[in-house]
PDB file of C-alpha atoms (C1' of nucleotides) in Angstrom:
ATOM      1  CA  UNK A 338      40.712  36.730 -78.925  1.00 82.00           C
ATOM      2  CA  UNK A 339      41.005  36.462 -75.195  1.00 94.00           C
ATOM      3  CA  UNK A 340      40.465  39.880 -73.625  1.00 95.00           C
ATOM      4  CA  UNK A 341      39.690  40.756 -70.015  1.00 96.00           C
ATOM      5  CA  UNK A 342      36.367  38.846 -69.776  1.00 96.00           C
ATOM      6  CA  UNK A 343      37.794  35.721 -71.402  1.00 95.00           C
ATOM      7  CA  UNK A 344      41.005  35.755 -69.354  1.00 96.00           C
ATOM      8  CA  UNK A 345      39.008  36.321 -66.153  1.00 96.00           C
ATOM      9  CA  UNK A 346      36.749  33.372 -67.027  1.00 96.00           C
ATOM     10  CA  UNK A 347      39.762  31.159 -67.698  1.00 96.00           C
ATOM     11  CA  UNK A 348      41.235  32.248 -64.364  1.00 97.00           C
ATOM     12  CA  UNK A 349      38.107  31.341 -62.442  1.00 97.00           C
ATOM     13  CA  UNK A 350      37.478  28.015 -64.147  1.00 96.00           C
ATOM     14  CA  UNK A 351      41.084  26.807 -64.018  1.00 97.00           C
ATOM     15  CA  UNK A 352      41.446  27.916 -60.392  1.00 97.00           C
ATOM     16  CA  UNK A 353      38.256  26.107 -59.498  1.00 97.00           C
ATOM     17  CA  UNK A 354      39.693  22.846 -60.797  1.00 96.00           C
ATOM     18  CA  UNK A 355      43.386  23.178 -60.008  1.00 97.00           C
ATOM     19  CA  UNK A 356      43.745  25.073 -56.751  1.00 98.00           C
ATOM     20  CA  UNK A 357      45.953  23.254 -54.212  1.00 98.00           C
ATOM     21  CA  UNK A 358      46.697  20.467 -56.652  1.00 98.00           C
ATOM     22  CA  UNK A 359      50.280  19.266 -56.800  1.00 98.00           C
ATOM     23  CA  UNK A 360      52.172  19.296 -60.096  1.00 98.00           C
ATOM     24  CA  UNK A 361      53.755  15.945 -60.900  1.00 98.00           C
ATOM     25  CA  UNK A 362      55.320  16.674 -64.273  1.00 97.00           C
ATOM     26  CA  UNK A 363      55.486  19.228 -67.075  1.00 97.00           C
ATOM     27  CA  UNK A 364      55.876  18.433 -70.763  1.00 97.00           C
ATOM     28  CA  UNK A 365      56.807  21.224 -73.163  1.00 96.00           C
ATOM     29  CA  UNK A 366      56.483  20.226 -76.815  1.00 92.00           C
ATOM     30  CA  UNK A 367      57.425  23.583 -78.239  1.00 90.00           C
ATOM     31  CA  UNK A 368      59.810  25.811 -76.337  1.00 91.00           C
ATOM     32  CA  UNK A 369      58.897  28.858 -78.401  1.00 93.00           C
ATOM     33  CA  UNK A 370      56.019  29.397 -75.958  1.00 95.00           C
ATOM     34  CA  UNK A 371      58.522  29.938 -73.135  1.00 96.00           C
ATOM     35  CA  UNK A 372      59.563  33.585 -73.063  1.00 95.00           C
ATOM     36  CA  UNK A 373      62.283  33.902 -70.437  1.00 94.00           C
ATOM     37  CA  UNK A 374      63.161  30.354 -69.464  1.00 95.00           C
ATOM     38  CA  UNK A 375      64.399  27.058 -70.920  1.00 95.00           C
ATOM     39  CA  UNK A 376      62.400  23.837 -70.773  1.00 96.00           C
ATOM     40  CA  UNK A 377      64.513  22.142 -68.077  1.00 96.00           C
ATOM     41  CA  UNK A 378      64.342  25.108 -65.706  1.00 96.00           C
ATOM     42  CA  UNK A 379      60.617  25.565 -66.280  1.00 97.00           C
ATOM     43  CA  UNK A 380      59.958  21.903 -65.630  1.00 97.00           C
ATOM     44  CA  UNK A 381      62.106  21.776 -62.503  1.00 97.00           C
ATOM     45  CA  UNK A 382      60.498  24.915 -61.093  1.00 97.00           C
ATOM     46  CA  UNK A 383      56.978  23.476 -61.347  1.00 97.00           C
ATOM     47  CA  UNK A 384      57.591  19.850 -60.429  1.00 98.00           C
ATOM     48  CA  UNK A 385      56.455  18.986 -56.925  1.00 98.00           C
ATOM     49  CA  UNK A 386      54.789  22.362 -56.316  1.00 98.00           C
ATOM     50  CA  UNK A 387      51.110  22.952 -55.674  1.00 98.00           C
ATOM     51  CA  UNK A 388      49.077  25.698 -57.317  1.00 98.00           C
ATOM     52  CA  UNK A 389      48.323  28.226 -54.585  1.00 98.00           C
ATOM     53  CA  UNK A 390      46.243  30.663 -56.584  1.00 98.00           C
ATOM     54  CA  UNK A 391      45.796  32.307 -59.977  1.00 97.00           C
ATOM     55  CA  UNK A 392      45.501  36.041 -60.414  1.00 97.00           C
ATOM     56  CA  UNK A 393      44.708  38.179 -63.427  1.00 97.00           C
ATOM     57  CA  UNK A 394      45.985  41.589 -64.448  1.00 97.00           C
ATOM     58  CA  UNK A 395      44.787  42.950 -67.786  1.00 96.00           C
ATOM     59  CA  UNK A 396      45.031  40.036 -70.200  1.00 96.00           C
ATOM     60  CA  UNK A 397      47.753  38.313 -68.166  1.00 97.00           C
ATOM     61  CA  UNK A 398      47.295  35.287 -65.946  1.00 97.00           C
ATOM     62  CA  UNK A 399      49.623  34.838 -62.984  1.00 97.00           C
ATOM     63  CA  UNK A 400      49.768  31.383 -61.470  1.00 97.00           C
ATOM     64  CA  UNK A 401      51.308  31.460 -58.000  1.00 97.00           C
ATOM     65  CA  UNK A 402      52.785  28.248 -56.624  1.00 97.00           C
ATOM     66  CA  UNK A 403      53.042  27.254 -52.975  1.00 96.00           C
ATOM     67  CA  UNK A 404      56.653  28.476 -52.767  1.00 96.00           C
ATOM     68  CA  UNK A 405      55.628  31.791 -54.376  1.00 95.00           C
ATOM     69  CA  UNK A 406      57.177  30.949 -57.729  1.00 97.00           C
ATOM     70  CA  UNK A 407      55.116  32.735 -60.367  1.00 97.00           C
ATOM     71  CA  UNK A 408      54.158  31.495 -63.819  1.00 97.00           C
ATOM     72  CA  UNK A 409      52.922  34.303 -66.023  1.00 97.00           C
ATOM     73  CA  UNK A 410      50.879  33.516 -69.136  1.00 97.00           C
ATOM     74  CA  UNK A 411      49.531  35.719 -71.896  1.00 96.00           C
ATOM     75  CA  UNK A 412      47.153  33.918 -74.290  1.00 95.00           C
ATOM     76  CA  UNK A 413      47.479  36.517 -77.067  1.00 94.00           C
ATOM     77  CA  UNK A 414      45.309  35.443 -80.020  1.00 92.00           C
ATOM     78  CA  UNK A 415      44.580  31.742 -79.805  1.00 94.00           C
ATOM     79  CA  UNK A 416      45.943  30.475 -76.500  1.00 95.00           C
ATOM     80  CA  UNK A 417      43.770  28.019 -74.575  1.00 95.00           C
ATOM     81  CA  UNK A 418      44.461  26.949 -70.997  1.00 96.00           C
ATOM     82  CA  UNK A 419      42.168  24.009 -70.278  1.00 96.00           C
ATOM     83  CA  UNK A 420      41.839  21.480 -67.474  1.00 97.00           C
ATOM     84  CA  UNK A 421      41.197  17.827 -68.352  1.00 97.00           C
ATOM     85  CA  UNK A 422      40.355  14.949 -66.039  1.00 97.00           C
ATOM     86  CA  UNK A 423      42.016  12.516 -68.428  1.00 97.00           C
ATOM     87  CA  UNK A 424      45.163  12.976 -70.493  1.00 96.00           C
ATOM     88  CA  UNK A 425      44.019  14.911 -73.577  1.00 95.00           C
ATOM     89  CA  UNK A 426      44.507  13.404 -77.029  1.00 92.00           C
ATOM     90  CA  UNK A 427      47.695  14.226 -78.909  1.00 90.00           C
ATOM     91  CA  UNK A 428      47.393  17.511 -80.765  1.00 92.00           C
ATOM     92  CA  UNK A 429      50.068  19.321 -82.755  1.00 92.00           C
ATOM     93  CA  UNK A 430      48.839  22.593 -81.288  1.00 94.00           C
ATOM     94  CA  UNK A 431      49.200  21.494 -77.669  1.00 96.00           C
ATOM     95  CA  UNK A 432      52.513  22.917 -76.462  1.00 96.00           C
ATOM     96  CA  UNK A 433      52.493  22.465 -72.694  1.00 97.00           C
ATOM     97  CA  UNK A 434      50.904  19.718 -70.613  1.00 97.00           C
ATOM     98  CA  UNK A 435      51.041  19.950 -66.836  1.00 98.00           C
ATOM     99  CA  UNK A 436      50.302  16.656 -65.134  1.00 98.00           C
ATOM    100  CA  UNK A 437      48.896  17.092 -61.659  1.00 98.00           C
ATOM    101  CA  UNK A 438      48.197  14.565 -58.928  1.00 97.00           C
ATOM    102  CA  UNK A 439      44.697  14.631 -60.320  1.00 96.00           C
ATOM    103  CA  UNK A 440      43.987  15.905 -63.833  1.00 98.00           C
ATOM    104  CA  UNK A 441      45.949  17.712 -66.524  1.00 97.00           C
ATOM    105  CA  UNK A 442      46.352  21.355 -67.377  1.00 97.00           C
ATOM    106  CA  UNK A 443      46.859  21.834 -71.096  1.00 97.00           C
ATOM    107  CA  UNK A 444      48.149  24.811 -73.046  1.00 96.00           C
ATOM    108  CA  UNK A 445      47.065  24.762 -76.676  1.00 95.00           C
ATOM    109  CA  UNK A 446      47.774  27.603 -79.083  1.00 95.00           C
ATOM    110  CA  UNK A 447      47.284  27.382 -82.843  1.00 93.00           C
ATOM    111  CA  UNK A 448      49.224  30.517 -83.735  1.00 93.00           C
ATOM    112  CA  UNK A 449      51.747  30.208 -80.933  1.00 94.00           C
ATOM    113  CA  UNK A 450      51.683  33.917 -80.059  1.00 95.00           C
ATOM    114  CA  UNK A 451      51.039  33.178 -76.393  1.00 96.00           C
ATOM    115  CA  UNK A 452      53.927  33.174 -73.900  1.00 96.00           C
ATOM    116  CA  UNK A 453      54.819  31.744 -70.503  1.00 97.00           C
ATOM    117  CA  UNK A 454      57.287  33.539 -68.241  1.00 96.00           C
ATOM    118  CA  UNK A 455      58.769  32.203 -65.009  1.00 97.00           C
ATOM    119  CA  UNK A 456      59.713  34.174 -61.899  1.00 97.00           C
ATOM    120  CA  UNK A 457      61.146  32.181 -59.014  1.00 95.00           C
ATOM    121  CA  UNK A 458      62.961  32.801 -55.738  1.00 86.00           C
ATOM    122  CA  UNK A 459      61.296  36.143 -55.278  1.00 86.00           C
ATOM    123  CA  UNK A 460      62.537  37.470 -58.607  1.00 93.00           C
ATOM    124  CA  UNK A 461      60.579  40.581 -59.567  1.00 93.00           C
ATOM    125  CA  UNK A 462      58.496  40.539 -62.728  1.00 95.00           C
ATOM    126  CA  UNK A 463      60.461  42.116 -65.545  1.00 93.00           C
ATOM    127  CA  UNK A 464      57.937  41.739 -68.372  1.00 93.00           C
ATOM    128  CA  UNK A 465      57.507  45.229 -69.811  1.00 92.00           C
ATOM    129  CA  UNK A 466      53.930  44.673 -70.921  1.00 94.00           C
ATOM    130  CA  UNK A 467      52.976  43.715 -67.378  1.00 95.00           C
ATOM    131  CA  UNK A 468      54.971  46.489 -65.717  1.00 94.00           C
ATOM    132  CA  UNK A 469      53.410  49.150 -67.902  1.00 94.00           C
ATOM    133  CA  UNK A 470      49.787  48.048 -67.537  1.00 96.00           C
ATOM    134  CA  UNK A 471      47.303  50.838 -66.909  1.00 96.00           C
ATOM    135  CA  UNK A 472      44.190  50.873 -64.736  1.00 96.00           C
ATOM    136  CA  UNK A 473      42.059  47.784 -64.213  1.00 97.00           C
ATOM    137  CA  UNK A 474      38.523  48.644 -65.341  1.00 97.00           C
ATOM    138  CA  UNK A 475      37.011  47.122 -62.178  1.00 97.00           C
ATOM    139  CA  UNK A 476      39.454  48.812 -59.792  1.00 96.00           C
ATOM    140  CA  UNK A 477      38.710  51.926 -57.788  1.00 96.00           C
ATOM    141  CA  UNK A 478      41.601  53.643 -59.546  1.00 95.00           C
ATOM    142  CA  UNK A 479      39.638  53.542 -62.809  1.00 96.00           C
ATOM    143  CA  UNK A 480      37.647  56.728 -62.340  1.00 97.00           C
ATOM    144  CA  UNK A 481      36.088  59.329 -64.614  1.00 97.00           C
ATOM    145  CA  UNK A 482      38.966  61.627 -63.642  1.00 97.00           C
ATOM    146  CA  UNK A 483      41.535  59.009 -64.672  1.00 96.00           C
ATOM    147  CA  UNK A 484      39.817  58.672 -68.034  1.00 96.00           C
ATOM    148  CA  UNK A 485      39.503  62.421 -68.458  1.00 96.00           C
ATOM    149  CA  UNK A 486      43.193  62.986 -67.766  1.00 96.00           C
ATOM    150  CA  UNK A 487      44.243  60.145 -70.028  1.00 96.00           C
ATOM    151  CA  UNK A 488      42.243  61.476 -72.949  1.00 96.00           C
ATOM    152  CA  UNK A 489      43.076  65.169 -72.568  1.00 94.00           C
ATOM    153  CA  UNK A 490      45.486  66.592 -75.147  1.00 90.00           C
ATOM    154  CA  UNK A 491      45.523  63.293 -77.028  1.00 94.00           C
ATOM    155  CA  UNK A 492      44.927  63.588 -80.718  1.00 93.00           C
ATOM    156  CA  UNK A 493      44.763  59.888 -81.618  1.00 94.00           C
ATOM    157  CA  UNK A 494      41.447  58.120 -82.315  1.00 96.00           C
ATOM    158  CA  UNK A 495      39.564  57.068 -79.183  1.00 96.00           C
ATOM    159  CA  UNK A 496      39.581  53.427 -80.247  1.00 96.00           C
ATOM    160  CA  UNK A 497      43.395  53.372 -80.382  1.00 96.00           C
ATOM    161  CA  UNK A 498      43.480  54.717 -76.856  1.00 96.00           C
ATOM    162  CA  UNK A 499      41.002  52.112 -75.558  1.00 96.00           C
ATOM    163  CA  UNK A 500      43.289  49.430 -76.960  1.00 96.00           C
ATOM    164  CA  UNK A 501      46.336  50.953 -75.241  1.00 96.00           C
ATOM    165  CA  UNK A 502      47.121  48.505 -72.422  1.00 96.00           C
ATOM    166  CA  UNK A 503      49.250  51.105 -70.635  1.00 96.00           C
ATOM    167  CA  UNK A 504      46.113  53.219 -70.248  1.00 96.00           C
ATOM    168  CA  UNK A 505      43.356  50.667 -69.591  1.00 97.00           C
ATOM    169  CA  UNK A 506      44.305  47.041 -69.015  1.00 96.00           C
ATOM    170  CA  UNK A 507      42.295  44.317 -70.710  1.00 96.00           C
ATOM    171  CA  UNK A 508      40.332  45.859 -73.579  1.00 96.00           C
ATOM    172  CA  UNK A 509      40.904  44.316 -77.017  1.00 94.00           C
ATOM    173  CA  UNK A 510      39.335  44.644 -80.433  1.00 94.00           C
ATOM    174  CA  UNK A 511      35.986  43.025 -79.596  1.00 94.00           C
ATOM    175  CA  UNK A 512      35.185  45.082 -76.512  1.00 96.00           C
ATOM    176  CA  UNK A 513      36.577  48.337 -77.908  1.00 96.00           C
ATOM    177  CA  UNK A 514      34.004  48.146 -80.717  1.00 95.00           C
ATOM    178  CA  UNK A 515      31.229  47.110 -78.337  1.00 96.00           C
ATOM    179  CA  UNK A 516      32.004  49.831 -75.777  1.00 97.00           C
ATOM    180  CA  UNK A 517      32.097  52.549 -78.433  1.00 97.00           C
ATOM    181  CA  UNK A 518      28.796  51.382 -79.871  1.00 96.00           C
ATOM    182  CA  UNK A 519      27.188  51.196 -76.428  1.00 97.00           C
ATOM    183  CA  UNK A 520      28.265  54.779 -75.738  1.00 97.00           C
ATOM    184  CA  UNK A 521      27.482  56.066 -79.246  1.00 97.00           C
ATOM    185  CA  UNK A 522      31.019  57.337 -79.795  1.00 97.00           C
ATOM    186  CA  UNK A 523      32.626  57.064 -83.233  1.00 96.00           C
ATOM    187  CA  UNK A 524      35.859  55.015 -83.123  1.00 96.00           C
ATOM    188  CA  UNK A 525      37.788  57.657 -85.067  1.00 95.00           C
ATOM    189  CA  UNK A 526      36.839  60.557 -82.764  1.00 95.00           C
ATOM    190  CA  UNK A 527      39.926  62.312 -81.443  1.00 95.00           C
ATOM    191  CA  UNK A 528      40.425  61.667 -77.712  1.00 96.00           C
ATOM    192  CA  UNK A 529      40.605  65.376 -76.953  1.00 95.00           C
ATOM    193  CA  UNK A 530      37.289  65.998 -78.711  1.00 96.00           C
ATOM    194  CA  UNK A 531      35.174  64.077 -76.170  1.00 96.00           C
ATOM    195  CA  UNK A 532      33.114  66.279 -73.871  1.00 96.00           C
ATOM    196  CA  UNK A 533      32.480  65.657 -70.154  1.00 96.00           C
ATOM    197  CA  UNK A 534      29.296  63.694 -70.707  1.00 97.00           C
ATOM    198  CA  UNK A 535      30.897  61.483 -73.308  1.00 97.00           C
ATOM    199  CA  UNK A 536      33.866  60.673 -71.070  1.00 97.00           C
ATOM    200  CA  UNK A 537      31.502  59.825 -68.198  1.00 97.00           C
ATOM    201  CA  UNK A 538      29.476  57.647 -70.533  1.00 97.00           C
ATOM    202  CA  UNK A 539      32.615  55.944 -71.804  1.00 97.00           C
ATOM    203  CA  UNK A 540      33.699  55.230 -68.232  1.00 97.00           C
ATOM    204  CA  UNK A 541      30.344  53.627 -67.467  1.00 97.00           C
ATOM    205  CA  UNK A 542      30.384  51.802 -70.815  1.00 97.00           C
ATOM    206  CA  UNK A 543      33.784  50.204 -70.207  1.00 97.00           C
ATOM    207  CA  UNK A 544      32.664  48.843 -66.850  1.00 97.00           C
ATOM    208  CA  UNK A 545      29.189  47.758 -67.929  1.00 97.00           C
ATOM    209  CA  UNK A 546      30.162  46.052 -71.183  1.00 97.00           C
ATOM    210  CA  UNK A 547      33.083  44.212 -69.600  1.00 97.00           C
ATOM    211  CA  UNK A 548      31.010  43.216 -66.552  1.00 97.00           C
ATOM    212  CA  UNK A 549      28.252  41.772 -68.731  1.00 97.00           C
ATOM    213  CA  UNK A 550      30.832  39.919 -70.812  1.00 96.00           C
ATOM    214  CA  UNK A 551      32.380  38.429 -67.650  1.00 96.00           C
ATOM    215  CA  UNK A 552      28.893  37.426 -66.503  1.00 96.00           C
ATOM    216  CA  UNK A 553      28.342  35.707 -69.869  1.00 95.00           C
ATOM    217  CA  UNK A 554      31.717  33.996 -69.546  1.00 93.00           C
ATOM    218  CA  UNK A 555      33.361  35.702 -72.501  1.00 92.00           C
ATOM    219  CA  UNK A 556      32.972  35.738 -76.255  1.00 90.00           C
ATOM    220  CA  UNK A 557      33.612  32.563 -78.240  1.00 86.00           C
ATOM    221  CA  UNK A 558      34.101  34.038 -81.668  1.00 78.00           C
ATOM    222  CA  UNK A 559      36.799  31.734 -83.010  1.00 76.00           C
ATOM    223  CA  UNK A 560      39.138  29.844 -80.698  1.00 81.00           C
ATOM    224  CA  UNK A 561      38.213  30.905 -77.202  1.00 89.00           C
ATOM    225  CA  UNK A 562      37.125  28.346 -74.605  1.00 89.00           C
ATOM    226  CA  UNK A 563      37.315  28.633 -70.822  1.00 91.00           C
ATOM    227  CA  UNK A 564      39.354  26.551 -68.406  1.00 92.00           C
ATOM    228  CA  UNK A 565      36.834  23.719 -68.654  1.00 90.00           C
ATOM    229  CA  UNK A 566      36.805  23.719 -72.445  1.00 89.00           C
ATOM    230  CA  UNK A 567      33.396  25.402 -72.590  1.00 89.00           C
ATOM    231  CA  UNK A 568      32.464  28.222 -74.975  1.00 90.00           C
ATOM    232  CA  UNK A 569      31.323  31.600 -73.671  1.00 92.00           C
ATOM    233  CA  UNK A 570      27.969  33.190 -74.421  1.00 90.00           C
ATOM    234  CA  UNK A 571      28.716  36.842 -75.038  1.00 93.00           C
ATOM    235  CA  UNK A 572      28.832  36.286 -78.816  1.00 92.00           C
ATOM    236  CA  UNK A 573      25.023  36.227 -78.568  1.00 91.00           C
ATOM    237  CA  UNK A 574      25.144  39.748 -77.170  1.00 93.00           C
ATOM    238  CA  UNK A 575      27.577  41.331 -79.620  1.00 94.00           C
ATOM    239  CA  UNK A 576      26.030  44.415 -81.187  1.00 95.00           C
ATOM    240  CA  UNK A 577      28.586  45.367 -83.823  1.00 94.00           C
ATOM    241  CA  UNK A 578      31.781  43.312 -83.692  1.00 92.00           C
ATOM    242  CA  UNK A 579      32.220  41.404 -86.958  1.00 87.00           C
ATOM    243  CA  UNK A 580      28.736  42.428 -88.094  1.00 91.00           C
ATOM    244  CA  UNK A 581      29.674  44.889 -90.807  1.00 90.00           C
ATOM    245  CA  UNK A 582      26.932  45.162 -93.449  1.00 88.00           C
ATOM    246  CA  UNK A 583      24.209  44.013 -91.068  1.00 92.00           C
ATOM    247  CA  UNK A 584      21.561  46.414 -89.797  1.00 93.00           C
ATOM    248  CA  UNK A 585      22.402  48.397 -86.666  1.00 95.00           C
ATOM    249  CA  UNK A 586      20.551  46.844 -83.699  1.00 95.00           C
ATOM    250  CA  UNK A 587      19.650  50.346 -82.505  1.00 95.00           C
ATOM    251  CA  UNK A 588      18.633  52.285 -85.613  1.00 95.00           C
ATOM    252  CA  UNK A 589      18.543  49.773 -88.460  1.00 95.00           C
ATOM    253  CA  UNK A 590      21.091  51.573 -90.629  1.00 93.00           C
ATOM    254  CA  UNK A 591      23.821  49.524 -92.194  1.00 92.00           C
ATOM    255  CA  UNK A 592      26.845  48.894 -89.935  1.00 93.00           C
ATOM    256  CA  UNK A 593      30.081  49.971 -91.582  1.00 93.00           C
ATOM    257  CA  UNK A 594      33.621  48.687 -91.404  1.00 92.00           C
ATOM    258  CA  UNK A 595      36.853  50.625 -91.367  1.00 91.00           C
ATOM    259  CA  UNK A 596      40.452  50.256 -90.233  1.00 90.00           C
ATOM    260  CA  UNK A 597      41.442  51.922 -87.005  1.00 92.00           C
ATOM    261  CA  UNK A 598      44.943  51.514 -85.655  1.00 85.00           C
ATOM    262  CA  UNK A 599      45.404  48.725 -88.161  1.00 86.00           C
ATOM    263  CA  UNK A 600      42.471  46.747 -86.758  1.00 92.00           C
ATOM    264  CA  UNK A 601      39.183  45.826 -88.308  1.00 92.00           C
ATOM    265  CA  UNK A 602      36.537  48.092 -86.811  1.00 94.00           C
ATOM    266  CA  UNK A 603      32.752  47.983 -87.061  1.00 94.00           C
ATOM    267  CA  UNK A 604      30.485  50.863 -86.106  1.00 95.00           C
ATOM    268  CA  UNK A 605      27.159  52.486 -86.893  1.00 95.00           C
ATOM    269  CA  UNK A 606      27.696  55.687 -88.897  1.00 94.00           C
ATOM    270  CA  UNK A 607      24.280  56.929 -87.795  1.00 95.00           C
ATOM    271  CA  UNK A 608      24.434  56.215 -84.025  1.00 95.00           C
ATOM    272  CA  UNK A 609      28.139  56.942 -83.665  1.00 95.00           C
ATOM    273  CA  UNK A 610      28.656  60.413 -85.121  1.00 86.00           C
ATOM    274  CA  UNK A 611      32.168  61.366 -86.095  1.00 84.00           C
TER     275      UNK A 611
ATOM    276  C1'  DA B 355      52.942  62.297 -79.886  1.00 57.55           C
ATOM    277  C1'  DG B 356      51.345  59.601 -83.442  1.00 57.55           C
ATOM    278  C1'  DT B 357      51.495  56.488 -87.436  1.00 57.55           C
ATOM    279  C1'  DG B 358      52.622  52.854 -90.340  1.00 57.55           C
ATOM    280  C1'  DG B 359      55.082  48.759 -91.205  1.00 57.55           C
ATOM    281  C1'  DC B 360      57.175  44.505 -89.905  1.00 57.55           C
ATOM    282  C1'  DT B 361      57.353  40.285 -87.053  1.00 57.55           C
ATOM    283  C1'  DC B 362      55.627  36.268 -84.795  1.00 57.55           C
ATOM    284  C1'  DC B 363      51.968  32.172 -86.781  1.00 57.55           C
ATOM    285  C1'  DT B 364      48.274  29.234 -88.822  1.00 57.55           C
ATOM    286  C1'  DG B 365      43.810  28.472 -90.781  1.00 57.55           C
ATOM    287  C1'  DA B 366      40.069  30.173 -93.400  1.00 57.55           C
ATOM    288  C1'  DG B 367      38.351  31.919 -97.496  1.00 57.55           C
ATOM    289  C1'  DC B 368      38.699  32.908-102.268  1.00 57.55           C
ATOM    290  C1'  DG B 369      39.814  32.951-107.287  1.00 57.55           C
ATOM    291  C1'  DC B 370      40.935  30.029-110.902  1.00 57.55           C
TER     292       DC B 370
ATOM    293  C1'  DT C1433      40.997  15.863-105.602  1.00 57.55           C
ATOM    294  C1'  DG C1434      44.605  22.104-105.063  1.00 57.55           C
ATOM    295  C1'  DC C1435      47.606  25.904-105.383  1.00 57.55           C
ATOM    296  C1'  DG C1436      48.802  30.467-104.296  1.00 57.55           C
ATOM    297  C1'  DC C1437      47.252  34.438-102.430  1.00 57.55           C
ATOM    298  C1'  DT C1438      45.304  37.557 -98.772  1.00 57.55           C
ATOM    299  C1'  DC C1439      43.565  38.381 -94.386  1.00 57.55           C
ATOM    300  C1'  DA C1440      42.903  38.124 -89.269  1.00 57.55           C
ATOM    301  C1'  DG C1441      45.246  40.230 -84.968  1.00 57.55           C
ATOM    302  C1'  DG C1442      48.056  41.352 -79.457  1.00 57.55           C
ATOM    303  C1'  DA C1443      51.894  43.448 -78.784  1.00 57.55           C
ATOM    304  C1'  DG C1444      56.832  44.486 -79.237  1.00 57.55           C
ATOM    305  C1'  DC C1445      59.865  46.989 -82.008  1.00 57.55           C
ATOM    306  C1'  DC C1446      61.562  50.363 -85.261  1.00 57.55           C
ATOM    307  C1'  DA C1447      61.680  54.236 -88.559  1.00 57.55           C
ATOM    308  C1'  DC C1448      59.865  58.569 -89.615  1.00 57.55           C
TER     309       DC C1448
END
DNA sequence: AGTGGCTCCTGAGCGC
DNA sequence: TGCGCTCAGGAGCCAC
């Protein structure tokens, strides 16, 4: 599941290999991955343009071309954006292939939840998910006060709130579990029940866990690879995610699983008091 | 405000 | 050698 650290790693690795390269052609094998544009328009908009830069906001990638046309991409569950020197082998899960003057940029997505959107001629971004994104965890705007205000008077479980992209951009199921374990906060705790110290700890935890995961180039749990096709390393550092039944790395008690906001959740009932 | 369910989609795992 | 079933989940959407 690509979350902030994975998407950031894809951004860096793809940018490293594709920046300033000119797009020769675009093949779209499955137009269901195009959200707001048809194949012909998408192809025409990219052909002949060079990739100026790639930005990231939350779990979104934003490729900016040399005429300021923007290609937005959300990888959702299984999307993979990978650069190849040679034309990659045929694959029924490869939906978009961008041929550049040197190399190929491939979009592969087994479950096809991922989506491309196109914004050209200065058209403003209209994607609601993007427009409603909350604070970036590494931005100055993500402060203890921001967290405090966003949790006050909220009665939902803290894990649900961490997954709310309109509050904090980029946290998904893996890092929500890891952050809550790192800060010893039970995933089902009501937001408005956290005291000052816990909110401060949570603030630190979000930044530290995500920063370490970026440093380790993301978590390759199932499908994730970076823009060079390489796996990440953070799976070696996971403390609780997908480890239900195993001993807690901190206290040795058995890690438990539950459902929280409809998502599989793993926590330590001893370290993370409800 | 909050929750639960449905949808998109495929592969993995499991029981028989 | 297989079939049918359930489950996994990011996020939009809807009903309550």
